[in-house]
Amino acid sequence: MENLNLNEKSIIYYLKQYKVRKQLKFYPETNSTNDVAKQLCREGKGKGVLVAVDFQLAGKGRQGRSFYSPKGKGIYFSAVYELNQNNKNLELISSAAGLAVRDTLYNIFNLDAKIKWPNDIFVDGKKICGILCEVVNEGNTPKYVVVGIGLNVEKTEFPAELEYIATSIGNVYSGGVELDHNEILVDIVNNLDRYIIRSGLITGGDCSEIVSRLKAHSSIIGEMVRVHTNDAEYDAKVLDIDENGALVVKGPMDIHTITSGEVQRIV
């Protein structure tokens, strides 16, 4: 394909090649793909939606952070998954999304990416991808989950505040595979479908293989970390990831199971 940056025609081409059924909404730019996707959900138009852009004016990260989203340098998209009354394993969706990105980086570029719980993707100790999952309710019941992904693709000179903590495929990959943003995006979406839909994750299926893969590709199991939750901050050793995707750590006094929050590796 001539245009390797994100464009509607090429995304549609690869969606057909991968036999991925999605309702594509492509924009040259927007504030946040998650915000667009959530609005479509609220309007009853979210089923099967894939929102993709080449440039985010206000990319969103976890814990209210921003995500650096320069034009032509990465892929930024949100995929919507409809939930049902038997919703289960919702806590695992975020980590499963991390696995989807990890698999694409390994299968296409042979990059040994690691997952920092719950879903940040690192290569050579630097963050290459951010993931933000948000649930949209209908009444008081979860109706959709929006999986937002921002992946740094092209070789990039990052701003000073990101220079030593962020990287991209182009910064670490020296092989001969073209950095086709469109194929990379669709490959990740295909992996998302595999983990979230075809594995039965959101319908109560057996998620033991997903958890096993999360453990195998974790960057922090066995490491000392600083844990930040809504009501506490402490140092702990990471022991495990449990069957629900929660992090099991040994703090100063007790063993804790963490379902939400942040951890930072202590160097």
PDB file of C-alpha atoms in Angstrom:
ATOM      1  CA  MET A   1       0.000   0.000   0.000  1.00  0.00           C
ATOM      2  CA  GLU A   2       1.377   3.457  -0.890  1.00  0.00           C
ATOM      3  CA  ASN A   3       0.150   5.290   2.192  1.00  0.00           C
ATOM      4  CA  LEU A   4       1.469   3.577   5.312  1.00  0.00           C
ATOM      5  CA  ASN A   5       0.035   6.156   7.726  1.00  0.00           C
ATOM      6  CA  LEU A   6      -3.497   5.589   8.940  1.00  0.00           C
ATOM      7  CA  ASN A   7      -6.115   6.158   6.265  1.00  0.00           C
ATOM      8  CA  GLU A   8      -9.649   4.905   5.794  1.00  0.00           C
ATOM      9  CA  LYS A   9      -9.086   3.041   2.527  1.00  0.00           C
ATOM     10  CA  SER A  10      -6.145   1.014   3.848  1.00  0.00           C
ATOM     11  CA  ILE A  11      -7.824   0.178   7.154  1.00  0.00           C
ATOM     12  CA  ILE A  12     -10.868  -1.153   5.276  1.00  0.00           C
ATOM     13  CA  TYR A  13      -8.562  -3.198   3.031  1.00  0.00           C
ATOM     14  CA  TYR A  14      -6.907  -4.900   6.000  1.00  0.00           C
ATOM     15  CA  LEU A  15     -10.179  -5.392   7.854  1.00  0.00           C
ATOM     16  CA  LYS A  16     -11.332  -7.408   4.836  1.00  0.00           C
ATOM     17  CA  GLN A  17      -8.038  -9.290   4.615  1.00  0.00           C
ATOM     18  CA  TYR A  18      -8.219 -10.274   8.296  1.00  0.00           C
ATOM     19  CA  LYS A  19     -11.995 -10.897   8.057  1.00  0.00           C
ATOM     20  CA  VAL A  20     -12.573  -8.556  10.994  1.00  0.00           C
ATOM     21  CA  ARG A  21     -16.109  -7.191  11.128  1.00  0.00           C
ATOM     22  CA  LYS A  22     -16.110  -3.654  12.432  1.00  0.00           C
ATOM     23  CA  GLN A  23     -18.063  -0.469  11.782  1.00  0.00           C
ATOM     24  CA  LEU A  24     -15.161   1.862  10.990  1.00  0.00           C
ATOM     25  CA  LYS A  25     -15.288   5.546  11.925  1.00  0.00           C
ATOM     26  CA  PHE A  26     -12.102   7.177  10.630  1.00  0.00           C
ATOM     27  CA  TYR A  27     -11.112  10.778  11.256  1.00  0.00           C
ATOM     28  CA  PRO A  28      -7.891  12.594  10.288  1.00  0.00           C
ATOM     29  CA  GLU A  29      -7.908  13.979  13.844  1.00  0.00           C
ATOM     30  CA  THR A  30     -10.061  14.252  16.956  1.00  0.00           C
ATOM     31  CA  ASN A  31      -9.633  15.113  20.608  1.00  0.00           C
ATOM     32  CA  SER A  32      -9.872  11.529  21.889  1.00  0.00           C
ATOM     33  CA  THR A  33     -10.997   8.333  20.167  1.00  0.00           C
ATOM     34  CA  ASN A  34     -12.424   7.090  23.467  1.00  0.00           C
ATOM     35  CA  ASP A  35     -14.614  10.178  23.778  1.00  0.00           C
ATOM     36  CA  VAL A  36     -15.945   9.688  20.231  1.00  0.00           C
ATOM     37  CA  ALA A  37     -16.612   5.996  20.877  1.00  0.00           C
ATOM     38  CA  LYS A  38     -18.368   6.670  24.198  1.00  0.00           C
ATOM     39  CA  GLN A  39     -20.624   9.258  22.568  1.00  0.00           C
ATOM     40  CA  LEU A  40     -21.606   6.757  19.873  1.00  0.00           C
ATOM     41  CA  CYS A  41     -22.408   4.257  22.628  1.00  0.00           C
ATOM     42  CA  ARG A  42     -24.598   6.777  24.423  1.00  0.00           C
ATOM     43  CA  GLU A  43     -26.455   7.361  21.137  1.00  0.00           C
ATOM     44  CA  GLY A  44     -27.065   3.619  20.777  1.00  0.00           C
ATOM     45  CA  LYS A  45     -24.627   3.370  17.864  1.00  0.00           C
ATOM     46  CA  GLY A  46     -21.699   1.676  19.597  1.00  0.00           C
ATOM     47  CA  LYS A  47     -22.082  -1.955  18.587  1.00  0.00           C
ATOM     48  CA  GLY A  48     -18.999  -3.146  16.684  1.00  0.00           C
ATOM     49  CA  VAL A  49     -17.597   0.381  16.306  1.00  0.00           C
ATOM     50  CA  LEU A  50     -13.916   1.010  15.604  1.00  0.00           C
ATOM     51  CA  VAL A  51     -12.817   4.651  15.877  1.00  0.00           C
ATOM     52  CA  ALA A  52      -9.394   5.381  14.377  1.00  0.00           C
ATOM     53  CA  VAL A  53      -7.458   8.625  13.884  1.00  0.00           C
ATOM     54  CA  ASP A  54      -4.032   9.738  12.708  1.00  0.00           C
ATOM     55  CA  PHE A  55      -3.772  12.503  15.314  1.00  0.00           C
ATOM     56  CA  GLN A  56      -5.294  13.073  18.756  1.00  0.00           C
ATOM     57  CA  LEU A  57      -5.504  16.612  20.061  1.00  0.00           C
ATOM     58  CA  ALA A  58      -6.155  15.441  23.618  1.00  0.00           C
ATOM     59  CA  GLY A  59      -5.233  11.770  23.922  1.00  0.00           C
ATOM     60  CA  LYS A  60      -6.251  10.224  27.234  1.00  0.00           C
ATOM     61  CA  GLY A  61      -4.297   7.883  29.491  1.00  0.00           C
ATOM     62  CA  ARG A  62      -5.059   6.131  32.754  1.00  0.00           C
ATOM     63  CA  GLN A  63      -5.438   8.037  36.036  1.00  0.00           C
ATOM     64  CA  GLY A  64      -6.434  11.201  34.153  1.00  0.00           C
ATOM     65  CA  ARG A  65      -3.100  11.519  32.349  1.00  0.00           C
ATOM     66  CA  SER A  66      -2.658  12.685  28.757  1.00  0.00           C
ATOM     67  CA  PHE A  67      -1.210  10.506  25.989  1.00  0.00           C
ATOM     68  CA  TYR A  68       1.301  11.981  23.517  1.00  0.00           C
ATOM     69  CA  SER A  69      -0.316  11.465  20.093  1.00  0.00           C
ATOM     70  CA  PRO A  70       1.616  13.328  17.339  1.00  0.00           C
ATOM     71  CA  LYS A  71       0.381  13.272  13.760  1.00  0.00           C
ATOM     72  CA  GLY A  72       1.743  10.467  11.588  1.00  0.00           C
ATOM     73  CA  LYS A  73       3.831   8.944  14.381  1.00  0.00           C
ATOM     74  CA  GLY A  74       1.510   6.326  15.829  1.00  0.00           C
ATOM     75  CA  ILE A  75      -1.839   4.580  15.754  1.00  0.00           C
ATOM     76  CA  TYR A  76      -4.676   5.770  17.949  1.00  0.00           C
ATOM     77  CA  PHE A  77      -7.966   3.908  18.067  1.00  0.00           C
ATOM     78  CA  SER A  78     -10.845   2.705  20.219  1.00  0.00           C
ATOM     79  CA  ALA A  79     -12.719  -0.570  19.730  1.00  0.00           C
ATOM     80  CA  VAL A  80     -16.162  -1.030  21.282  1.00  0.00           C
ATOM     81  CA  TYR A  81     -17.395  -4.336  22.688  1.00  0.00           C
ATOM     82  CA  GLU A  82     -21.027  -4.830  23.649  1.00  0.00           C
ATOM     83  CA  LEU A  83     -21.641  -6.478  26.992  1.00  0.00           C
ATOM     84  CA  ASN A  84     -24.619  -8.532  28.131  1.00  0.00           C
ATOM     85  CA  GLN A  85     -26.388  -9.428  31.353  1.00  0.00           C
ATOM     86  CA  ASN A  86     -23.921 -12.234  32.033  1.00  0.00           C
ATOM     87  CA  ASN A  87     -20.941  -9.903  32.090  1.00  0.00           C
ATOM     88  CA  LYS A  88     -17.992 -11.608  33.714  1.00  0.00           C
ATOM     89  CA  ASN A  89     -14.241 -11.157  33.796  1.00  0.00           C
ATOM     90  CA  LEU A  90     -14.544  -7.412  33.119  1.00  0.00           C
ATOM     91  CA  GLU A  91     -11.416  -6.853  35.216  1.00  0.00           C
ATOM     92  CA  LEU A  92      -9.431  -8.917  32.707  1.00  0.00           C
ATOM     93  CA  ILE A  93     -10.365  -6.916  29.598  1.00  0.00           C
ATOM     94  CA  SER A  94      -7.718  -4.265  30.168  1.00  0.00           C
ATOM     95  CA  SER A  95      -4.940  -6.823  30.606  1.00  0.00           C
ATOM     96  CA  ALA A  96      -6.216  -8.887  27.649  1.00  0.00           C
ATOM     97  CA  ALA A  97      -5.887  -5.737  25.542  1.00  0.00           C
ATOM     98  CA  GLY A  98      -2.264  -5.541  26.659  1.00  0.00           C
ATOM     99  CA  LEU A  99      -1.749  -9.103  25.458  1.00  0.00           C
ATOM    100  CA  ALA A 100      -3.309  -8.219  22.081  1.00  0.00           C
ATOM    101  CA  VAL A 101      -0.748  -5.455  21.549  1.00  0.00           C
ATOM    102  CA  ARG A 102       2.081  -7.612  22.848  1.00  0.00           C
ATOM    103  CA  ASP A 103       1.221 -10.386  20.389  1.00  0.00           C
ATOM    104  CA  THR A 104       1.238  -7.990  17.428  1.00  0.00           C
ATOM    105  CA  LEU A 105       4.624  -6.551  18.375  1.00  0.00           C
ATOM    106  CA  TYR A 106       6.091 -10.032  18.706  1.00  0.00           C
ATOM    107  CA  ASN A 107       4.468 -11.665  15.679  1.00  0.00           C
ATOM    108  CA  ILE A 108       5.184  -8.859  13.196  1.00  0.00           C
ATOM    109  CA  PHE A 109       8.406  -7.341  14.545  1.00  0.00           C
ATOM    110  CA  ASN A 110       9.783 -10.036  16.891  1.00  0.00           C
ATOM    111  CA  LEU A 111       9.840  -7.499  19.738  1.00  0.00           C
ATOM    112  CA  ASP A 112       9.818  -9.055  23.205  1.00  0.00           C
ATOM    113  CA  ALA A 113       7.345  -6.637  24.760  1.00  0.00           C
ATOM    114  CA  LYS A 114       6.480  -6.909  28.449  1.00  0.00           C
ATOM    115  CA  ILE A 115       3.283  -5.945  30.270  1.00  0.00           C
ATOM    116  CA  LYS A 116       3.385  -3.787  33.384  1.00  0.00           C
ATOM    117  CA  TRP A 117       0.172  -4.478  35.255  1.00  0.00           C
ATOM    118  CA  PRO A 118      -2.489  -3.835  34.327  1.00  0.00           C
ATOM    119  CA  ASN A 119      -1.783  -3.011  30.668  1.00  0.00           C
ATOM    120  CA  ASP A 120       1.166  -0.711  29.930  1.00  0.00           C
ATOM    121  CA  ILE A 121       3.437  -2.183  27.247  1.00  0.00           C
ATOM    122  CA  PHE A 122       7.207  -1.825  27.576  1.00  0.00           C
ATOM    123  CA  VAL A 123      10.102  -2.653  25.256  1.00  0.00           C
ATOM    124  CA  ASP A 124      13.653  -2.426  26.593  1.00  0.00           C
ATOM    125  CA  GLY A 125      12.325  -0.802  29.753  1.00  0.00           C
ATOM    126  CA  LYS A 126      10.486   2.045  27.980  1.00  0.00           C
ATOM    127  CA  LYS A 127       6.763   2.487  27.416  1.00  0.00           C
ATOM    128  CA  ILE A 128       5.681   1.918  23.824  1.00  0.00           C
ATOM    129  CA  CYS A 129       1.908   1.721  24.221  1.00  0.00           C
ATOM    130  CA  GLY A 130      -0.848   2.975  26.499  1.00  0.00           C
ATOM    131  CA  ILE A 131      -4.295   1.440  26.962  1.00  0.00           C
ATOM    132  CA  LEU A 132      -7.415   2.971  28.509  1.00  0.00           C
ATOM    133  CA  CYS A 133     -10.567   0.884  28.990  1.00  0.00           C
ATOM    134  CA  GLU A 134     -13.808   2.648  29.914  1.00  0.00           C
ATOM    135  CA  VAL A 135     -17.244   1.185  30.583  1.00  0.00           C
ATOM    136  CA  VAL A 136     -20.413   2.871  29.291  1.00  0.00           C
ATOM    137  CA  ASN A 137     -23.537   2.121  31.306  1.00  0.00           C
ATOM    138  CA  GLU A 138     -27.137   1.891  30.195  1.00  0.00           C
ATOM    139  CA  GLY A 139     -29.042   2.840  33.307  1.00  0.00           C
ATOM    140  CA  ASN A 140     -27.039   1.231  36.099  1.00  0.00           C
ATOM    141  CA  THR A 141     -25.883  -1.719  33.988  1.00  0.00           C
ATOM    142  CA  PRO A 142     -22.610  -1.915  32.010  1.00  0.00           C
ATOM    143  CA  LYS A 143     -23.580  -1.961  28.323  1.00  0.00           C
ATOM    144  CA  TYR A 144     -20.319  -1.373  26.425  1.00  0.00           C
ATOM    145  CA  VAL A 145     -16.608  -1.421  27.110  1.00  0.00           C
ATOM    146  CA  VAL A 146     -14.435   0.943  25.078  1.00  0.00           C
ATOM    147  CA  VAL A 147     -10.843  -0.243  24.585  1.00  0.00           C
ATOM    148  CA  GLY A 148      -8.625   2.703  23.673  1.00  0.00           C
ATOM    149  CA  ILE A 149      -5.095   2.052  22.428  1.00  0.00           C
ATOM    150  CA  GLY A 150      -2.256   4.403  21.525  1.00  0.00           C
ATOM    151  CA  LEU A 151       0.861   2.785  20.067  1.00  0.00           C
ATOM    152  CA  ASN A 152       4.042   4.669  19.162  1.00  0.00           C
ATOM    153  CA  VAL A 153       5.092   3.463  15.701  1.00  0.00           C
ATOM    154  CA  GLU A 154       7.516   5.725  13.830  1.00  0.00           C
ATOM    155  CA  LYS A 155      10.990   6.710  15.014  1.00  0.00           C
ATOM    156  CA  THR A 156      10.313   9.682  17.252  1.00  0.00           C
ATOM    157  CA  GLU A 157      12.162  12.364  19.159  1.00  0.00           C
ATOM    158  CA  PHE A 158      10.037  12.566  22.285  1.00  0.00           C
ATOM    159  CA  PRO A 159       9.605  15.698  24.411  1.00  0.00           C
ATOM    160  CA  ALA A 160      12.082  16.094  27.253  1.00  0.00           C
ATOM    161  CA  GLU A 161       9.654  14.771  29.861  1.00  0.00           C
ATOM    162  CA  LEU A 162       9.211  11.534  27.850  1.00  0.00           C
ATOM    163  CA  GLU A 163      12.694  11.108  26.375  1.00  0.00           C
ATOM    164  CA  TYR A 164      13.908   8.549  28.917  1.00  0.00           C
ATOM    165  CA  ILE A 165      10.642   6.722  29.546  1.00  0.00           C
ATOM    166  CA  ALA A 166       8.994   6.357  26.098  1.00  0.00           C
ATOM    167  CA  THR A 167       9.936   4.552  22.895  1.00  0.00           C
ATOM    168  CA  SER A 168       8.430   3.479  19.569  1.00  0.00           C
ATOM    169  CA  ILE A 169       8.634   0.569  17.151  1.00  0.00           C
ATOM    170  CA  GLY A 170      10.875   2.640  14.883  1.00  0.00           C
ATOM    171  CA  ASN A 171      13.208   3.463  17.764  1.00  0.00           C
ATOM    172  CA  VAL A 172      13.842  -0.190  18.646  1.00  0.00           C
ATOM    173  CA  TYR A 173      13.188  -2.180  15.455  1.00  0.00           C
ATOM    174  CA  SER A 174      15.906  -2.588  12.822  1.00  0.00           C
ATOM    175  CA  GLY A 175      14.390  -5.296  10.599  1.00  0.00           C
ATOM    176  CA  GLY A 176      12.985  -5.070   7.096  1.00  0.00           C
ATOM    177  CA  VAL A 177       9.242  -5.114   7.787  1.00  0.00           C
ATOM    178  CA  GLU A 178       7.456  -1.915   6.746  1.00  0.00           C
ATOM    179  CA  LEU A 179       5.787   0.076   9.491  1.00  0.00           C
ATOM    180  CA  ASP A 180       2.326  -0.073   7.967  1.00  0.00           C
ATOM    181  CA  HIS A 181       0.157   1.678  10.539  1.00  0.00           C
ATOM    182  CA  ASN A 182      -3.015   0.246   9.016  1.00  0.00           C
ATOM    183  CA  GLU A 183      -1.974  -3.409   9.150  1.00  0.00           C
ATOM    184  CA  ILE A 184      -0.582  -2.997  12.670  1.00  0.00           C
ATOM    185  CA  LEU A 185      -3.892  -1.528  13.834  1.00  0.00           C
ATOM    186  CA  VAL A 186      -6.006  -4.269  12.276  1.00  0.00           C
ATOM    187  CA  ASP A 187      -3.717  -7.010  13.586  1.00  0.00           C
ATOM    188  CA  ILE A 188      -4.190  -5.635  17.117  1.00  0.00           C
ATOM    189  CA  VAL A 189      -7.973  -5.448  16.620  1.00  0.00           C
ATOM    190  CA  ASN A 190      -7.982  -9.044  15.396  1.00  0.00           C
ATOM    191  CA  ASN A 191      -6.096 -10.048  18.542  1.00  0.00           C
ATOM    192  CA  LEU A 192      -8.545  -8.065  20.672  1.00  0.00           C
ATOM    193  CA  ASP A 193     -11.434  -9.987  19.128  1.00  0.00           C
ATOM    194  CA  ARG A 194      -9.594 -13.250  19.774  1.00  0.00           C
ATOM    195  CA  TYR A 195      -9.072 -12.517  23.462  1.00  0.00           C
ATOM    196  CA  ILE A 196     -12.285 -10.647  24.250  1.00  0.00           C
ATOM    197  CA  ILE A 197     -14.863 -12.367  22.019  1.00  0.00           C
ATOM    198  CA  ARG A 198     -13.624 -15.682  20.690  1.00  0.00           C
ATOM    199  CA  SER A 199     -12.080 -16.786  24.011  1.00  0.00           C
ATOM    200  CA  GLY A 200     -15.387 -16.136  25.755  1.00  0.00           C
ATOM    201  CA  LEU A 201     -13.793 -13.657  28.159  1.00  0.00           C
ATOM    202  CA  ILE A 202     -16.904 -11.448  28.475  1.00  0.00           C
ATOM    203  CA  THR A 203     -19.367 -14.329  28.499  1.00  0.00           C
ATOM    204  CA  GLY A 204     -17.868 -16.270  31.386  1.00  0.00           C
ATOM    205  CA  GLY A 205     -15.502 -18.518  29.461  1.00  0.00           C
ATOM    206  CA  ASP A 206     -12.372 -20.137  30.881  1.00  0.00           C
ATOM    207  CA  CYS A 207      -9.736 -17.408  31.136  1.00  0.00           C
ATOM    208  CA  SER A 208      -6.934 -19.540  32.556  1.00  0.00           C
ATOM    209  CA  GLU A 209      -4.896 -19.335  29.327  1.00  0.00           C
ATOM    210  CA  ILE A 210      -5.158 -15.533  29.298  1.00  0.00           C
ATOM    211  CA  VAL A 211      -3.977 -15.329  32.913  1.00  0.00           C
ATOM    212  CA  SER A 212      -1.161 -17.763  32.176  1.00  0.00           C
ATOM    213  CA  ARG A 213       0.024 -15.585  29.286  1.00  0.00           C
ATOM    214  CA  LEU A 214      -0.204 -12.467  31.429  1.00  0.00           C
ATOM    215  CA  LYS A 215       2.105 -14.085  33.962  1.00  0.00           C
ATOM    216  CA  ALA A 216       4.528 -15.248  31.273  1.00  0.00           C
ATOM    217  CA  HIS A 217       4.874 -11.747  29.815  1.00  0.00           C
ATOM    218  CA  SER A 218       4.703  -9.702  33.007  1.00  0.00           C
ATOM    219  CA  SER A 219       7.515  -7.249  33.666  1.00  0.00           C
ATOM    220  CA  ILE A 220       6.972  -7.092  37.431  1.00  0.00           C
ATOM    221  CA  ILE A 221       6.276 -10.555  38.884  1.00  0.00           C
ATOM    222  CA  GLY A 222       8.986 -11.160  41.469  1.00  0.00           C
ATOM    223  CA  GLU A 223       9.976  -7.477  41.507  1.00  0.00           C
ATOM    224  CA  MET A 224       9.740  -4.829  44.217  1.00  0.00           C
ATOM    225  CA  VAL A 225       7.231  -2.092  43.381  1.00  0.00           C
ATOM    226  CA  ARG A 226       5.655   0.978  44.919  1.00  0.00           C
ATOM    227  CA  VAL A 227       1.892   0.513  45.066  1.00  0.00           C
ATOM    228  CA  HIS A 228      -0.454   3.490  44.701  1.00  0.00           C
ATOM    229  CA  THR A 229      -4.162   2.969  45.428  1.00  0.00           C
ATOM    230  CA  ASN A 230      -6.941   5.418  46.268  1.00  0.00           C
ATOM    231  CA  ASP A 231      -6.308   5.061  50.003  1.00  0.00           C
ATOM    232  CA  ALA A 232      -2.758   3.791  50.420  1.00  0.00           C
ATOM    233  CA  GLU A 233       0.827   3.913  49.189  1.00  0.00           C
ATOM    234  CA  TYR A 234       3.424   1.318  50.148  1.00  0.00           C
ATOM    235  CA  ASP A 235       6.318  -0.809  48.879  1.00  0.00           C
ATOM    236  CA  ALA A 236       5.667  -4.458  48.102  1.00  0.00           C
ATOM    237  CA  LYS A 237       6.946  -7.507  46.282  1.00  0.00           C
ATOM    238  CA  VAL A 238       4.803  -8.765  43.391  1.00  0.00           C
ATOM    239  CA  LEU A 239       3.949 -12.405  43.966  1.00  0.00           C
ATOM    240  CA  ASP A 240       1.417 -13.322  41.308  1.00  0.00           C
ATOM    241  CA  ILE A 241      -1.532 -12.438  39.062  1.00  0.00           C
ATOM    242  CA  ASP A 242      -4.703 -14.175  40.231  1.00  0.00           C
ATOM    243  CA  GLU A 243      -7.432 -15.852  38.172  1.00  0.00           C
ATOM    244  CA  ASN A 244      -9.317 -12.548  37.836  1.00  0.00           C
ATOM    245  CA  GLY A 245      -6.298 -10.586  36.629  1.00  0.00           C
ATOM    246  CA  ALA A 246      -5.696  -8.863  39.980  1.00  0.00           C
ATOM    247  CA  LEU A 247      -2.163  -8.294  41.238  1.00  0.00           C
ATOM    248  CA  VAL A 248      -1.082 -10.205  44.354  1.00  0.00           C
ATOM    249  CA  VAL A 249       1.618  -8.436  46.379  1.00  0.00           C
ATOM    250  CA  LYS A 250       3.311  -8.870  49.757  1.00  0.00           C
ATOM    251  CA  GLY A 251       3.429  -5.571  51.587  1.00  0.00           C
ATOM    252  CA  PRO A 252       5.194  -4.656  54.823  1.00  0.00           C
ATOM    253  CA  MET A 253       2.595  -6.484  56.904  1.00  0.00           C
ATOM    254  CA  ASP A 254       0.208  -8.511  54.758  1.00  0.00           C
ATOM    255  CA  ILE A 255      -0.480 -10.028  51.360  1.00  0.00           C
ATOM    256  CA  HIS A 256      -2.788  -7.786  49.305  1.00  0.00           C
ATOM    257  CA  THR A 257      -4.849  -8.367  46.161  1.00  0.00           C
ATOM    258  CA  ILE A 258      -4.962  -5.204  44.041  1.00  0.00           C
ATOM    259  CA  THR A 259      -7.779  -4.758  41.532  1.00  0.00           C
ATOM    260  CA  SER A 260      -7.163  -1.095  40.691  1.00  0.00           C
ATOM    261  CA  GLY A 261      -4.393   1.418  41.114  1.00  0.00           C
ATOM    262  CA  GLU A 262      -0.832   1.927  39.898  1.00  0.00           C
ATOM    263  CA  VAL A 263       2.467   0.193  40.543  1.00  0.00           C
ATOM    264  CA  GLN A 264       5.943   1.506  39.843  1.00  0.00           C
ATOM    265  CA  ARG A 265       8.972  -0.701  39.762  1.00  0.00           C
ATOM    266  CA  ILE A 266      11.586   0.192  42.366  1.00  0.00           C
ATOM    267  CA  VAL A 267      14.969   0.286  40.680  1.00  0.00           C
TER     268      VAL A 267
END
